[in-house]
Coordinates of C-alpha atoms and ligand atoms in Angstrom, one line a residue:
X294 CA -35.1 8.3 -58.1
X295 CA -38.1 7.1 -60.6
X296 CA -40.4 4.0 -60.4
X297 CA -38.6 2.4 -63.5
X298 CA -38.3 -0.8 -62.5
X299 CA -34.9 -0.8 -64.7
X300 CA -33.8 2.1 -62.1
X301 CA -30.1 1.4 -61.2
X302 CA -30.9 1.5 -57.7
X303 CA -33.5 -0.9 -57.3
X304 CA -30.9 -3.8 -58.1
X305 CA -29.6 -2.9 -54.9
X306 CA -30.6 -3.8 -51.8
X307 CA -32.2 -1.2 -49.4
X308 CA -31.5 -0.4 -45.9
X309 CA -30.8 -3.7 -44.3
X310 CA -32.9 -3.2 -41.2
X311 CA -33.7 -6.6 -39.6
X312 CA -32.0 -8.4 -41.9
X313 CA -28.8 -5.9 -41.2
X314 CA -28.3 -8.1 -38.1
X315 CA -28.9 -11.4 -39.4
X316 CA -25.9 -10.5 -42.0
X317 CA -23.6 -8.9 -39.0
X318 CA -24.2 -12.1 -37.5
X319 CA -23.6 -14.3 -40.4
X320 CA -20.0 -12.0 -41.2
X321 CA -19.0 -12.9 -37.4
X322 CA -19.4 -16.5 -38.2
X323 CA -17.0 -16.4 -41.2
X324 CA -14.8 -14.6 -38.8
X325 CA -15.5 -17.5 -36.1
X326 CA -15.0 -20.4 -38.8
X327 CA -11.8 -19.4 -40.7
X328 CA -9.9 -17.8 -38.0
X329 CA -11.7 -18.9 -34.3
X330 CA -8.7 -18.5 -32.1
X331 CA -7.8 -15.0 -33.8
X332 CA -11.8 -13.9 -32.8
X333 CA -11.6 -15.0 -29.6
X334 CA -8.1 -13.2 -28.4
X335 CA -9.5 -10.2 -30.0
X336 CA -12.8 -10.4 -27.8
X337 CA -10.8 -10.5 -25.0
X338 CA -8.3 -7.5 -25.5
X339 CA -11.2 -5.7 -27.2
X340 CA -12.9 -6.1 -23.4
X341 CA -9.7 -5.4 -21.6
X342 CA -9.2 -2.5 -23.6
X343 CA -12.9 -1.2 -23.1
X344 CA -12.3 -1.4 -19.2
X345 CA -9.4 -0.3 -18.6
X346 CA -9.7 3.6 -19.0
X347 CA -12.6 4.0 -17.4
X348 CA -10.6 2.1 -14.5
X349 CA -8.1 4.5 -14.5
X350 CA -10.4 7.5 -14.2
X351 CA -11.7 5.8 -10.9
X352 CA -7.8 5.6 -9.8
X353 CA -7.3 9.1 -10.9
X354 CA -10.0 10.3 -8.1
X355 CA -8.6 8.3 -5.3
X356 CA -5.3 9.7 -6.1
X357 CA -6.9 13.2 -5.9
X358 CA -8.6 12.9 -2.5
X359 CA -5.5 10.7 -1.2
X360 CA -3.6 13.8 -1.6
X361 CA -6.2 16.0 -0.2
X362 CA -6.3 13.7 2.7
X363 CA -2.8 13.4 3.2
X364 CA -2.3 17.2 3.2
X365 CA -5.1 17.5 5.6
X366 CA -3.9 14.6 8.0
X367 CA 0.0 15.2 7.0
X368 CA -0.1 11.0 8.3
X369 CA 2.4 9.0 6.5
X370 CA 0.1 6.1 5.9
X371 CA -2.0 8.6 3.9
X372 CA 0.6 9.7 1.9
X373 CA 1.9 6.0 1.1
X374 CA -1.8 5.4 0.0
X375 CA -2.0 8.2 -2.4
X376 CA 1.7 6.9 -3.8
X377 CA 0.3 3.3 -4.1
X378 CA -2.5 5.1 -6.1
X379 CA 0.0 6.6 -8.4
X380 CA 1.3 3.5 -9.2
X381 CA -1.6 1.7 -9.7
X382 CA -2.7 4.3 -12.1
X383 CA 0.5 4.0 -14.2
X384 CA 0.0 0.3 -14.5
X385 CA -3.1 0.4 -15.6
X386 CA -2.2 3.1 -18.4
X387 CA 0.6 1.0 -19.4
X388 CA -1.5 -2.4 -19.9
X389 CA -3.6 -0.2 -21.9
X390 CA -1.1 0.7 -24.2
X391 CA 0.1 -2.5 -24.6
X392 CA -3.7 -4.2 -25.0
X393 CA -3.8 -1.2 -27.9
X394 CA -1.1 -2.0 -29.7
X395 CA -1.8 -6.0 -29.9
X396 CA -5.2 -5.3 -30.7
X397 CA -4.3 -3.5 -33.6
X398 CA -1.7 -5.8 -34.7
X399 CA -4.7 -8.8 -34.0
X400 CA -7.0 -6.9 -36.1
X401 CA -4.6 -6.5 -39.1
X402 CA -4.0 -10.2 -38.6
X403 CA -7.8 -10.8 -39.2
X404 CA -8.2 -8.4 -42.1
X405 CA -5.6 -9.9 -44.2
X406 CA -7.3 -13.2 -43.7
X407 CA -11.1 -12.4 -43.5
X408 CA -10.1 -10.5 -46.4
X409 CA -8.2 -14.0 -48.3
X410 CA -11.6 -15.9 -46.9
X411 CA -13.8 -13.8 -48.5
X412 CA -12.1 -13.4 -52.0
X413 CA -11.7 -17.2 -51.7
X414 CA -15.6 -17.6 -51.5
X415 CA -16.4 -15.2 -54.1
X416 CA -13.8 -17.0 -56.7
X417 CA -15.9 -20.8 -55.5
X418 CA -19.1 -18.8 -56.4
X419 CA -18.1 -17.6 -59.6
X420 CA -16.4 -21.5 -60.5
X421 CA -19.8 -22.4 -59.5
X422 CA -21.9 -20.4 -61.8
X423 CA -23.1 -22.2 -65.4
X424 CA -21.9 -19.8 -68.5
X425 CA -25.0 -18.6 -69.0
X426 CA -25.2 -17.2 -65.2
X427 CA -21.5 -16.1 -65.6
X428 CA -22.5 -14.1 -68.9
X429 CA -25.5 -12.6 -67.3
X430 CA -24.8 -8.6 -66.5
X431 CA -26.2 -8.3 -63.0
X432 CA -24.2 -11.1 -61.8
X433 CA -21.1 -9.7 -63.5
X434 CA -22.2 -6.5 -61.7
X435 CA -22.4 -8.1 -58.3
X436 CA -19.3 -10.0 -58.8
X437 CA -17.1 -7.2 -59.9
X438 CA -18.3 -5.1 -56.4
X439 CA -18.1 -7.9 -54.3
X440 CA -14.3 -8.4 -55.3
X441 CA -13.5 -4.7 -55.5
X442 CA -14.6 -4.9 -51.8
X443 CA -13.7 -8.0 -50.1
X444 CA -10.8 -7.0 -48.5
X445 CA -12.1 -3.9 -46.7
X446 CA -16.0 -4.2 -46.4
X447 CA -16.6 -7.2 -44.5
X448 CA -13.7 -7.1 -42.2
X449 CA -15.1 -3.2 -41.7
X450 CA -18.3 -4.5 -40.4
X451 CA -16.6 -7.2 -37.7
X452 CA -13.8 -4.3 -37.0
X453 CA -16.8 -1.7 -36.0
X454 CA -18.3 -4.9 -34.2
X455 CA -16.0 -5.3 -32.0
X456 CA -15.5 -1.4 -31.6
X457 CA -18.8 -0.9 -31.0
X458 CA -18.8 -3.4 -28.2
X459 CA -15.7 -1.8 -26.8
X460 CA -17.2 1.4 -26.6
X461 CA -20.3 0.0 -25.4
X462 CA -18.7 -1.4 -22.5
X463 CA -16.4 1.8 -21.9
X464 CA -19.5 3.6 -21.9
X465 CA -22.0 1.2 -19.6
X466 CA -18.7 1.4 -17.0
X467 CA -18.6 5.5 -17.6
X468 CA -22.1 6.1 -17.0
X469 CA -22.2 3.9 -13.9
X470 CA -19.9 5.8 -12.2
X471 CA -21.6 9.1 -13.7
X472 CA -24.7 7.8 -12.4
X473 CA -23.9 7.0 -9.0
X474 CA -22.5 10.9 -8.4
X475 CA -24.7 13.0 -10.6
X476 CA -27.7 10.8 -12.6
X477 CA -28.5 13.9 -14.7
X478 CA -24.7 14.1 -16.5
X479 CA -26.0 10.6 -18.0
X480 CA -29.0 12.1 -20.4
X481 CA -26.3 15.0 -20.9
X482 CA -23.8 12.4 -22.4
X483 CA -26.6 10.3 -24.3
X484 CA -28.6 13.2 -25.8
X485 CA -25.3 15.3 -26.8
X486 CA -24.1 12.1 -29.4
X487 CA -27.5 12.0 -31.1
X488 CA -26.8 15.0 -33.8
X489 CA -23.6 13.8 -34.9
X490 CA -25.3 9.8 -35.4
X491 CA -28.1 11.1 -37.2
X492 CA -25.4 13.2 -39.8
X493 CA -23.7 9.8 -39.9
X494 CA -26.6 7.3 -41.0
X495 CA -27.6 9.9 -43.7
X496 CA -24.3 10.3 -45.4
X497 CA -23.6 6.5 -45.1
X498 CA -26.5 6.0 -47.2
X499 CA -26.1 8.4 -49.8
X500 CA -22.5 7.1 -49.7
X501 CA -23.3 3.8 -50.8
X502 CA -25.6 4.5 -53.3
X503 CA -23.4 6.8 -55.0
X504 CA -20.4 4.2 -55.1
X505 CA -22.6 1.4 -56.1
X506 CA -24.3 3.8 -58.8
X507 CA -21.1 4.3 -60.3
X508 CA -19.7 0.8 -60.9
X509 CA -20.4 1.2 -64.7
X510 CA -18.7 4.0 -65.0
X511 CA -15.4 2.7 -63.3
X512 CA -15.7 -0.5 -65.5
X513 CA -15.5 2.1 -68.4
X514 CA -12.8 3.6 -67.0
X515 CA -10.6 0.3 -66.2
X516 CA -11.6 -0.9 -69.6
X517 CA -10.2 2.6 -71.2
X518 CA -7.6 2.6 -69.4
X519 CA -6.3 -1.1 -70.3
X520 CA -7.1 0.3 -74.0
X521 CA -4.1 2.7 -73.4
X522 CA -1.9 0.7 -72.0
X523 CA -2.1 -2.7 -72.8
X524 CA 0.0 -4.6 -75.8
X525 CA -3.3 -6.6 -77.1
X526 CA -5.3 -3.2 -78.4
X527 CA -2.1 -1.3 -79.2
X528 CA -1.4 -2.1 -83.0
X529 CA -4.9 -0.7 -83.5
X530 CA -4.5 2.4 -80.8
X531 CA -1.1 3.2 -83.2
X532 CA -2.7 3.0 -86.3
X533 CA -5.8 4.7 -86.0
X534 CA -4.3 7.4 -83.8
X535 CA -7.2 6.1 -80.5
X536 CA -5.1 7.8 -77.8
X537 CA -6.2 11.3 -78.0
X538 CA -9.6 10.5 -77.8
X539 CA -9.5 7.3 -75.3
X540 CA -7.6 10.0 -73.1
X541 CA -10.3 12.5 -73.2
X542 CA -13.3 10.1 -72.3
X543 CA -10.6 9.1 -69.7
X544 CA -10.2 12.7 -68.2
X545 CA -13.9 13.1 -68.9
X546 CA -15.2 10.0 -66.7
X547 CA -12.5 11.4 -63.7
X548 CA -14.1 14.7 -64.1
X549 CA -17.8 13.5 -63.8
X550 CA -17.0 10.8 -61.1
X551 CA -14.7 13.2 -59.0
X552 CA -17.2 16.2 -59.0
X553 CA -19.6 13.9 -57.8
X554 CA -17.6 12.7 -55.3
X555 CA -16.3 16.3 -53.8
X556 CA -19.8 17.8 -53.3
X557 CA -20.7 14.3 -51.2
X558 CA -17.4 14.6 -49.3
X559 CA -18.0 18.8 -48.9
X560 CA -21.5 18.2 -47.6
X561 CA -20.1 15.5 -45.3
X562 CA -17.3 17.7 -43.6
X563 CA -19.6 20.8 -43.6
X564 CA -22.5 19.0 -41.3
X565 CA -19.6 16.7 -39.6
X566 CA -18.3 20.2 -38.4
X567 CA -21.6 22.0 -37.6
X568 CA -22.7 18.8 -35.4
X569 CA -19.2 18.7 -33.8
X570 CA -19.3 21.8 -32.3
X571 CA -23.0 21.2 -31.1
X572 CA -21.4 18.6 -29.2
X573 CA -18.4 20.6 -27.9
X574 CA -21.0 23.1 -26.2
X575 CA -22.8 20.1 -24.8
X576 CA -19.4 19.4 -22.8
X577 CA -18.3 23.0 -22.3
X578 CA -22.2 23.3 -20.2
X579 CA -21.4 20.5 -18.2
X580 CA -18.2 21.3 -17.1
X581 CA -19.3 24.3 -16.1
X582 CA -21.8 22.7 -14.2
X583 CA -19.5 20.1 -12.5
X584 CA -17.0 23.0 -11.3
X585 CA -19.6 25.5 -10.1
X586 CA -21.2 22.2 -8.0
X587 CA -17.6 21.6 -6.4
X588 CA -17.1 25.3 -5.6
X589 CA -20.4 24.9 -3.5
X590 CA -19.3 22.3 -1.4
X591 CA -21.0 19.2 -3.1
X592 CA -18.2 17.7 -4.7
X593 CA -14.5 16.5 -3.8
X594 CA -11.7 17.5 -5.9
X595 CA -11.2 13.9 -6.8
X596 CA -14.8 13.7 -7.5
X597 CA -14.5 16.4 -9.9
X598 CA -11.6 15.3 -11.6
X599 CA -12.8 12.2 -12.5
X600 CA -16.4 13.7 -13.4
X601 CA -15.0 16.1 -16.0
X602 CA -12.7 12.7 -17.1
X603 CA -16.4 10.7 -17.2
X604 CA -17.8 13.5 -19.2
X605 CA -15.4 13.7 -21.9
X606 CA -14.7 9.9 -22.1
X607 CA -18.4 9.4 -22.3
X608 CA -19.2 12.0 -24.8
X609 CA -16.4 10.2 -27.0
X610 CA -17.6 7.0 -26.2
X611 CA -21.1 8.0 -27.4
X612 CA -19.9 9.7 -30.2
X613 CA -17.3 6.4 -31.2
X614 CA -20.4 4.2 -30.5
X615 CA -22.8 5.5 -32.4
X616 CA -20.3 6.0 -35.7
X617 CA -20.0 2.3 -35.7
X618 CA -23.1 2.0 -35.9
X619 CA -23.7 4.3 -38.5
X620 CA -20.1 3.5 -40.2
X621 CA -21.5 -0.1 -40.1
X622 CA -24.9 0.6 -42.4
X623 CA -22.6 1.0 -45.1
X624 CA -21.0 -2.1 -44.7
X625 CA -24.2 -3.8 -44.1
X626 CA -25.4 -2.6 -47.3
X627 CA -22.1 -4.1 -49.3
X628 CA -22.3 -7.2 -47.1
X629 CA -25.8 -7.9 -47.9
X630 CA -25.0 -7.4 -51.5
X631 CA -22.1 -10.0 -51.1
X632 CA -24.5 -12.5 -49.7
X633 CA -26.9 -12.3 -52.1
X634 CA -24.2 -13.6 -54.6
X635 CA -23.2 -15.6 -52.0
X636 CA -26.6 -17.4 -51.6
X637 CA -27.5 -17.3 -55.8
X638 CA -28.4 -20.9 -56.6
X639 CA -26.0 -23.3 -58.7
X640 CA -26.3 -26.6 -59.8
X641 CA -24.6 -29.3 -58.9
X642 CA -22.3 -30.3 -61.6
X643 CA -21.1 -33.3 -59.3
X644 CA -24.5 -34.8 -59.0
X645 CA -25.9 -37.2 -61.6
X646 CA -24.8 -40.2 -63.6
X647 CA -21.6 -40.9 -65.8
X648 CA -23.6 -43.2 -68.3
X649 CA -26.3 -43.1 -70.5
X650 CA -28.8 -45.8 -70.8
X651 CA -28.2 -46.3 -74.6
X652 CA -24.7 -46.8 -74.3
X653 CA -22.8 -46.5 -78.2
X654 CA -26.0 -44.3 -79.0
X655 CA -23.8 -41.0 -79.2
X656 CA -25.1 -37.6 -79.0
X657 CA -28.7 -36.6 -80.1
X658 CA -29.9 -32.6 -80.9
X659 CA -34.2 -33.4 -80.4
X660 CA -36.1 -30.6 -81.4
X661 CA -33.5 -28.1 -79.2
X662 CA -34.3 -23.9 -79.3
X663 CA -32.7 -21.8 -77.5
X664 CA -32.5 -18.0 -77.1
X665 CA -30.2 -15.8 -75.4
X666 CA -31.5 -14.0 -72.5
X667 CA -32.9 -10.4 -73.9
X668 CA -32.8 -11.6 -76.7
X669 CA -35.9 -11.7 -79.2
X670 CA -35.0 -14.2 -82.0
X671 CA -34.1 -17.6 -81.4
X672 CA -30.2 -18.6 -81.9
X673 CA -31.3 -21.9 -82.5
X674 CA -35.0 -23.0 -83.6
X675 CA -35.9 -26.6 -84.0
X676 CA -32.7 -28.4 -84.2
X677 CA -32.8 -31.9 -84.4
X678 CA -29.9 -34.2 -85.4
X679 CA -27.9 -37.4 -84.3
X680 CA -23.8 -37.8 -84.2
X681 CA -23.6 -41.7 -83.7
X682 CA -19.9 -42.8 -82.5
X683 CA -17.2 -42.3 -85.5
X684 CA -19.5 -39.9 -87.4
X685 CA -18.0 -36.7 -88.9
X686 CA -20.6 -33.6 -89.0
X687 CA -19.3 -30.6 -90.5
X688 CA -21.3 -27.4 -89.3
X689 CA -21.6 -24.7 -91.6
X690 CA -23.4 -21.2 -92.0
X691 CA -23.0 -17.8 -92.4
X692 CA -21.8 -15.5 -88.9
X693 CA -24.5 -15.3 -86.5
X694 CA -26.3 -18.3 -87.5
X695 CA -26.0 -20.4 -84.5
X696 CA -23.0 -22.9 -85.0
X697 CA -21.0 -21.9 -81.8
X698 CA -24.3 -21.6 -80.0
X699 CA -24.8 -25.2 -81.0
X700 CA -21.5 -26.3 -80.0
X701 CA -22.2 -24.7 -76.5
X702 CA -25.3 -26.6 -76.4
X703 CA -23.7 -29.8 -77.5
X704 CA -20.8 -29.5 -74.9
X705 CA -23.6 -29.1 -72.0
X706 CA -22.7 -25.4 -71.2
X707 CA -26.2 -24.1 -72.0
X708 CA -29.3 -25.8 -71.5
X709 CA -31.9 -25.9 -74.2
X710 CA -35.0 -24.0 -73.8
X711 CA -36.9 -26.8 -75.6
X712 CA -36.0 -29.9 -76.4
X713 CA -33.2 -31.9 -75.0
X714 CA -29.5 -32.8 -76.2
X715 CA -28.7 -36.0 -75.1
X716 CA -25.7 -38.6 -75.1
X717 CA -26.3 -42.2 -74.9
X718 CA -29.7 -41.5 -74.7
X719 CA -29.7 -39.7 -71.0
X720 CA -30.2 -35.9 -71.0
X721 CA -26.9 -33.8 -70.7
X722 CA -28.6 -32.1 -67.9
X723 CA -28.9 -35.2 -65.9
X724 CA -25.1 -36.3 -66.7
X725 CA -22.4 -36.0 -63.7
X726 CA -20.1 -32.6 -64.7
X727 CA -17.3 -34.6 -65.1
X728 CA -17.9 -37.7 -66.7
X729 CA -19.6 -35.1 -69.5
X730 CA -16.2 -33.5 -69.5
X731 CA -14.1 -36.7 -70.1
X732 CA -16.3 -37.8 -73.1
X733 CA -16.2 -34.3 -75.0
X734 CA -12.8 -32.8 -76.3
X735 CA -13.4 -29.3 -77.6
X736 CA -11.8 -26.4 -79.1
X737 CA -14.0 -23.3 -78.8
X738 CA -14.0 -20.0 -80.7
X739 CA -12.1 -18.0 -79.7
X740 CA -9.9 -20.1 -77.6
X741 CA -8.0 -18.6 -74.7
X742 CA -4.7 -18.3 -75.0
X743 CA -3.3 -18.4 -71.2
X744 CA -0.7 -16.1 -70.3
X745 CA 1.0 -19.1 -68.3
X746 CA 3.8 -21.5 -69.8
X747 CA 3.7 -24.0 -73.0
X748 CA 2.5 -27.1 -71.0
X749 CA -0.4 -25.3 -69.2
X750 CA -1.7 -24.6 -72.6
X751 CA -2.4 -27.7 -72.9
X752 CA -2.6 -29.3 -69.5
X753 CA -5.9 -27.2 -68.8
X754 CA -7.1 -29.5 -71.5
X755 CA -7.6 -32.0 -68.6
X756 CA -8.0 -29.4 -65.6
X757 CA -4.3 -27.8 -65.1
X758 CA -3.2 -31.6 -63.4
X759 CA 0.2 -32.5 -64.8
X760 CA -0.1 -34.3 -67.5
X761 CA 1.4 -37.9 -67.9
X762 CA 4.7 -36.9 -70.8
X763 CA 3.6 -39.9 -73.7
X764 CA 0.0 -38.3 -73.5
X765 CA 1.3 -34.3 -73.6
X766 CA 3.1 -35.8 -76.6
X767 CA 0.5 -37.4 -78.2
X768 CA -1.5 -34.5 -77.9
X769 CA 1.1 -31.9 -78.9
X770 CA 1.6 -34.2 -82.1
X771 CA -2.4 -34.3 -82.5
X772 CA -2.7 -30.4 -82.3
X773 CA 0.5 -29.9 -84.9
X774 CA 2.3 -28.6 -82.5
X775 CA 5.6 -30.7 -82.2
X776 CA 7.9 -28.4 -84.5
X777 CA 6.7 -25.1 -82.2
X778 CA 7.1 -26.9 -79.0
X779 CA 10.6 -28.1 -80.5
X780 CA 11.9 -24.7 -81.6
X781 CA 10.7 -22.5 -78.7
X782 CA 13.4 -21.4 -76.7
X783 CA 12.2 -23.1 -73.2
X784 CA 10.3 -26.0 -74.9
X785 CA 7.1 -27.2 -72.6
X786 CA 8.5 -24.8 -69.6
X787 CA 8.4 -21.5 -71.8
X788 CA 6.5 -18.7 -70.3
X789 CA 4.0 -17.4 -72.9
X790 CA 3.0 -13.8 -73.6
X791 CA 5.2 -10.7 -73.5
X792 CA 3.2 -9.6 -70.5
X793 CA 6.0 -11.4 -68.7
X794 CA 9.7 -10.5 -68.7
X795 CA 10.9 -13.3 -69.8
X796 CA 7.5 -14.2 -71.5
X797 CA 7.5 -15.0 -75.6
X798 CA 4.6 -14.3 -77.8
X799 CA 3.1 -16.6 -80.3
X800 CA 1.4 -15.7 -83.7
X801 CA -2.1 -16.4 -84.0
X802 CA -1.8 -19.7 -86.2
X803 CA 0.8 -20.8 -83.5
X804 CA -1.9 -20.0 -80.3
X805 CA -4.4 -22.2 -82.2
X806 CA -2.3 -25.2 -82.4
X807 CA -1.8 -25.1 -78.7
X808 CA -5.9 -24.7 -78.5
X809 CA -6.1 -27.7 -80.7
X810 CA -3.2 -29.9 -78.7
X811 CA -5.6 -29.4 -75.7
X812 CA -8.2 -30.3 -77.1
X813 CA -6.8 -33.2 -77.7
X814 CA -5.0 -33.7 -74.3
X815 CA -8.6 -35.7 -73.6
X816 CA -8.1 -39.5 -74.4
X817 CA -11.1 -40.6 -73.5
X818 CA -13.0 -38.2 -75.2
X819 CA -15.0 -40.1 -78.1
X820 CA -16.3 -36.8 -79.3
X821 CA -14.4 -33.8 -80.7
X822 CA -16.0 -30.5 -81.3
X823 CA -13.7 -28.4 -83.2
X824 CA -15.0 -24.8 -84.0
X825 CA -12.6 -23.5 -86.8
X826 CA -9.9 -25.3 -85.5
X827 CA -7.7 -23.8 -88.5
X828 CA -9.0 -20.7 -89.3
X829 CA -5.9 -19.1 -88.5
X830 CA -3.2 -22.1 -89.9
X831 CA -1.7 -21.9 -93.0
X832 CA -2.5 -24.2 -95.8
X833 CA -0.7 -27.0 -95.3
X834 CA -1.0 -27.4 -91.5
X835 CA -4.8 -27.2 -92.3
X836 CA -4.8 -30.3 -95.5
X837 CA -2.7 -32.3 -92.8
X838 CA -4.9 -31.7 -89.7
X839 CA -8.4 -32.9 -92.0
X840 CA -6.5 -35.5 -93.6
X841 CA -6.5 -37.0 -90.1
X842 CA -7.6 -40.4 -89.2
X843 CA -8.9 -39.6 -85.6
X844 CA -9.2 -43.0 -84.1
X845 CA -12.9 -44.1 -84.2
X846 CA -13.9 -40.4 -82.5
X847 CA -16.9 -38.7 -83.9
X848 CA -16.5 -35.4 -85.0
X849 CA -18.2 -31.5 -84.9
X850 CA -16.4 -29.3 -87.1
X851 CA -16.9 -25.7 -87.5
X852 CA -15.6 -24.5 -90.6
X853 CA -16.1 -21.9 -93.4
X854 CA -13.7 -23.3 -96.3
X855 CA -16.3 -26.1 -97.4
X856 CA -13.3 -27.5 -99.1
X857 CA -12.6 -29.2 -95.3
X858 CA -15.9 -30.5 -95.4
X859 CA -15.7 -32.5 -98.2
X860 CA -15.1 -36.0 -96.3
X861 CA -17.8 -35.3 -93.4
X862 CA -20.4 -37.8 -93.0
X863 CA -23.4 -35.1 -93.0
X864 CA -23.2 -31.6 -93.6
X865 CA -25.9 -29.4 -91.5
X866 CA -26.2 -25.9 -92.7
X867 CA -27.7 -23.9 -90.7
X868 CA -29.5 -20.4 -91.5
X869 CA -30.6 -17.6 -88.9
X870 CA -30.7 -20.7 -86.6
X871 CA -32.7 -23.2 -88.3
X872 CA -31.3 -26.6 -90.2
X873 CA -31.5 -25.1 -93.5
X874 CA -29.6 -28.3 -95.5
X875 CA -28.2 -31.2 -94.4
X876 CA -26.4 -34.1 -96.2
X877 CA -23.1 -35.1 -97.8
X878 CA -20.9 -33.0 -99.7
X879 CA -22.2 -34.5 -103.6
X880 CA -25.6 -34.8 -102.1
X881 CA -25.5 -31.4 -101.0
X882 CA -24.1 -30.0 -104.6
X883 CA -26.3 -32.1 -106.5
X884 CA -29.3 -30.9 -104.4
X885 CA -28.5 -27.5 -105.8
X886 CA -29.2 -25.4 -102.8
X887 CA -27.7 -22.7 -100.2
X888 CA -24.6 -25.0 -99.7
X889 CA -23.8 -25.7 -103.4
X890 CA -23.8 -21.7 -103.8
X891 CA -21.8 -21.3 -101.5
X892 CA -19.1 -24.1 -102.9
X893 CA -19.4 -22.6 -106.1
X894 CA -18.6 -18.7 -104.4
X895 CA -15.3 -20.3 -102.7
X896 CA -14.7 -23.0 -106.0
X897 CA -14.4 -19.7 -108.1
X898 CA -11.9 -17.6 -105.9
X899 CA -9.5 -20.3 -106.7
X900 CA -9.7 -20.8 -110.6
Ligands
ADP200 P1 -21.9 -18.2 -85.4 O1 -21.1 -19.0 -84.4 O2 -22.6 -18.8 -86.4 O3 -21.7 -16.7 -86.1 P2 -23.5 -17.5 -82.7 O4 -23.8 -18.7 -82.7 O5 -22.4 -17.1 -82.5 O6 -23.2 -18.0 -84.5 O7 -24.7 -16.2 -82.6 C1 -26.2 -16.8 -83.0 C2 -26.6 -15.8 -82.7 O8 -26.7 -15.5 -81.1 C3 -26.6 -14.5 -83.2 O9 -27.5 -13.7 -83.3 C4 -25.7 -13.5 -81.9 O10 -25.7 -12.1 -81.8 C5 -26.2 -14.1 -80.7 N1 -25.4 -14.4 -79.7 C6 -24.3 -15.2 -80.0 N2 -23.5 -15.4 -78.5 C7 -24.2 -15.0 -77.4 C8 -24.7 -14.0 -76.3 N3 -23.4 -14.4 -75.9 N4 -25.3 -13.5 -75.7 C9 -26.3 -12.9 -76.6 N5 -26.4 -13.0 -77.8 C10 -25.5 -14.1 -78.5

């Protein structure tokens, strides 16, 4: 370990300490909240499972003593009493068996339902994060870790709490019985369990650090696996012959991870066995003493039977109790990380206003600056412009000049570091999320190709709700996808992507038409943002799109083909995040600057 603040371990909680109890309590709270009935049932059966074994041991003492008395007296009443105790003992053991089976069933239910509840909480949190948060590497890491263990860790913790309660209760009743006959055996039972507990505690910390520390390698391993198996990367993998090297890297990661894993488990096994032997020696000593003292006449035969049983169960009880605690240490560390994730602050997108003070003012960027976390140079620097209703704005610039960043700010997905973006005079950060979404139709770059039905691909433009047929048709028509939908087997219900057995794959241009239709599904939008909407389309489709009347909507259009921007009311030329030029096509050509040079270069190609 180093003191370097970037040390991977420092990102994760250390020993939960006092907080551990709070986290355990909070996890129990989730259980009580999701399935209160189930929790109560498990608690009741746990108490029964805890008290039945010592009760049976006590009855076994009554049997043996009853038998001895019956032999000595020869009376029928004593014989019958002994037989009744045998029946009682069998009854108790039968009930114990049933109780244990029922507990297994109930806990199985809890495992599934708590796993689902926790996964749902993680998904809700992920959905509540802003774009900047979801792009944050530490948050990503936490989400991956949380998802990976959502089904197992919180349940394990709860299960261990129930188990600890069960073992604790059993142990207390055993110790009470022991104390009544031979108080020093109480100390023997408790002290004999300590070595195993200490060993477990140490290894839990190691295991947690080990398994979380290697999350990045695990991620790389599954990424390599996906490169080797998925269709999206197959073209390049086959053509460039990437397979053998990808497999070599995959094996190297396995060797490294498995090697460490083996060393950790071997140490655990070795120390575990050594500590187990200590326990066995302690038990042997206690048993020798009980037998010797019984022979000397201090204990009855029944007491001897019970004490040996109590000693054995007591020792198992201490071991179980302590290993429940030690095991919960590792679970607590994971749960702490989960709660850190769930407690991260998120903005309330449903707060805010649904209209601005200056209706009809449109979109304004006022001295907007934005720098990505960890980047030295701003992606946008002092950008100002006004997009009034009905205005068509073209955005031009080299790769990395900030066009996509500008679009994300315009849609309210990022908030500027300096300056502000307003719609109808109200800062976007004060807009209600749903109201803002209703005003802006967007097609991002890269857009998502949903491996769902064709209809879902368009309905995604309005929250995946079932769209009204007329509206759906208009969106398809505006996305230039009418022929595509008509000709595709299955039409709107066609399952897209070959990943599904009955699925169909589309070409880049066809996917793009669906993305365009998606952007147009939002008919309340008065601003359309299109990031290279026709880059993958054929020339005829592009020309048809550019000639479209937008029905009074304003437009921000990013295009590398400058001919497409001829009809724009204003063109912004971005250079390294700053507005280098601004004006109409003809004016920019006349000015003879960057835009004019670019246009000339493109025009040359067609001559
Ligand atoms: P354009 O769309 O003009 O190609 P972008 O807006 O995508 O440019 O990128 C502008 C700058 O911001 C580039 O230098 C790019 O490397 C950087 N950038 C873009 N997206 C991210 C991101 N998510 N995290 C960090 N830097 C980014």
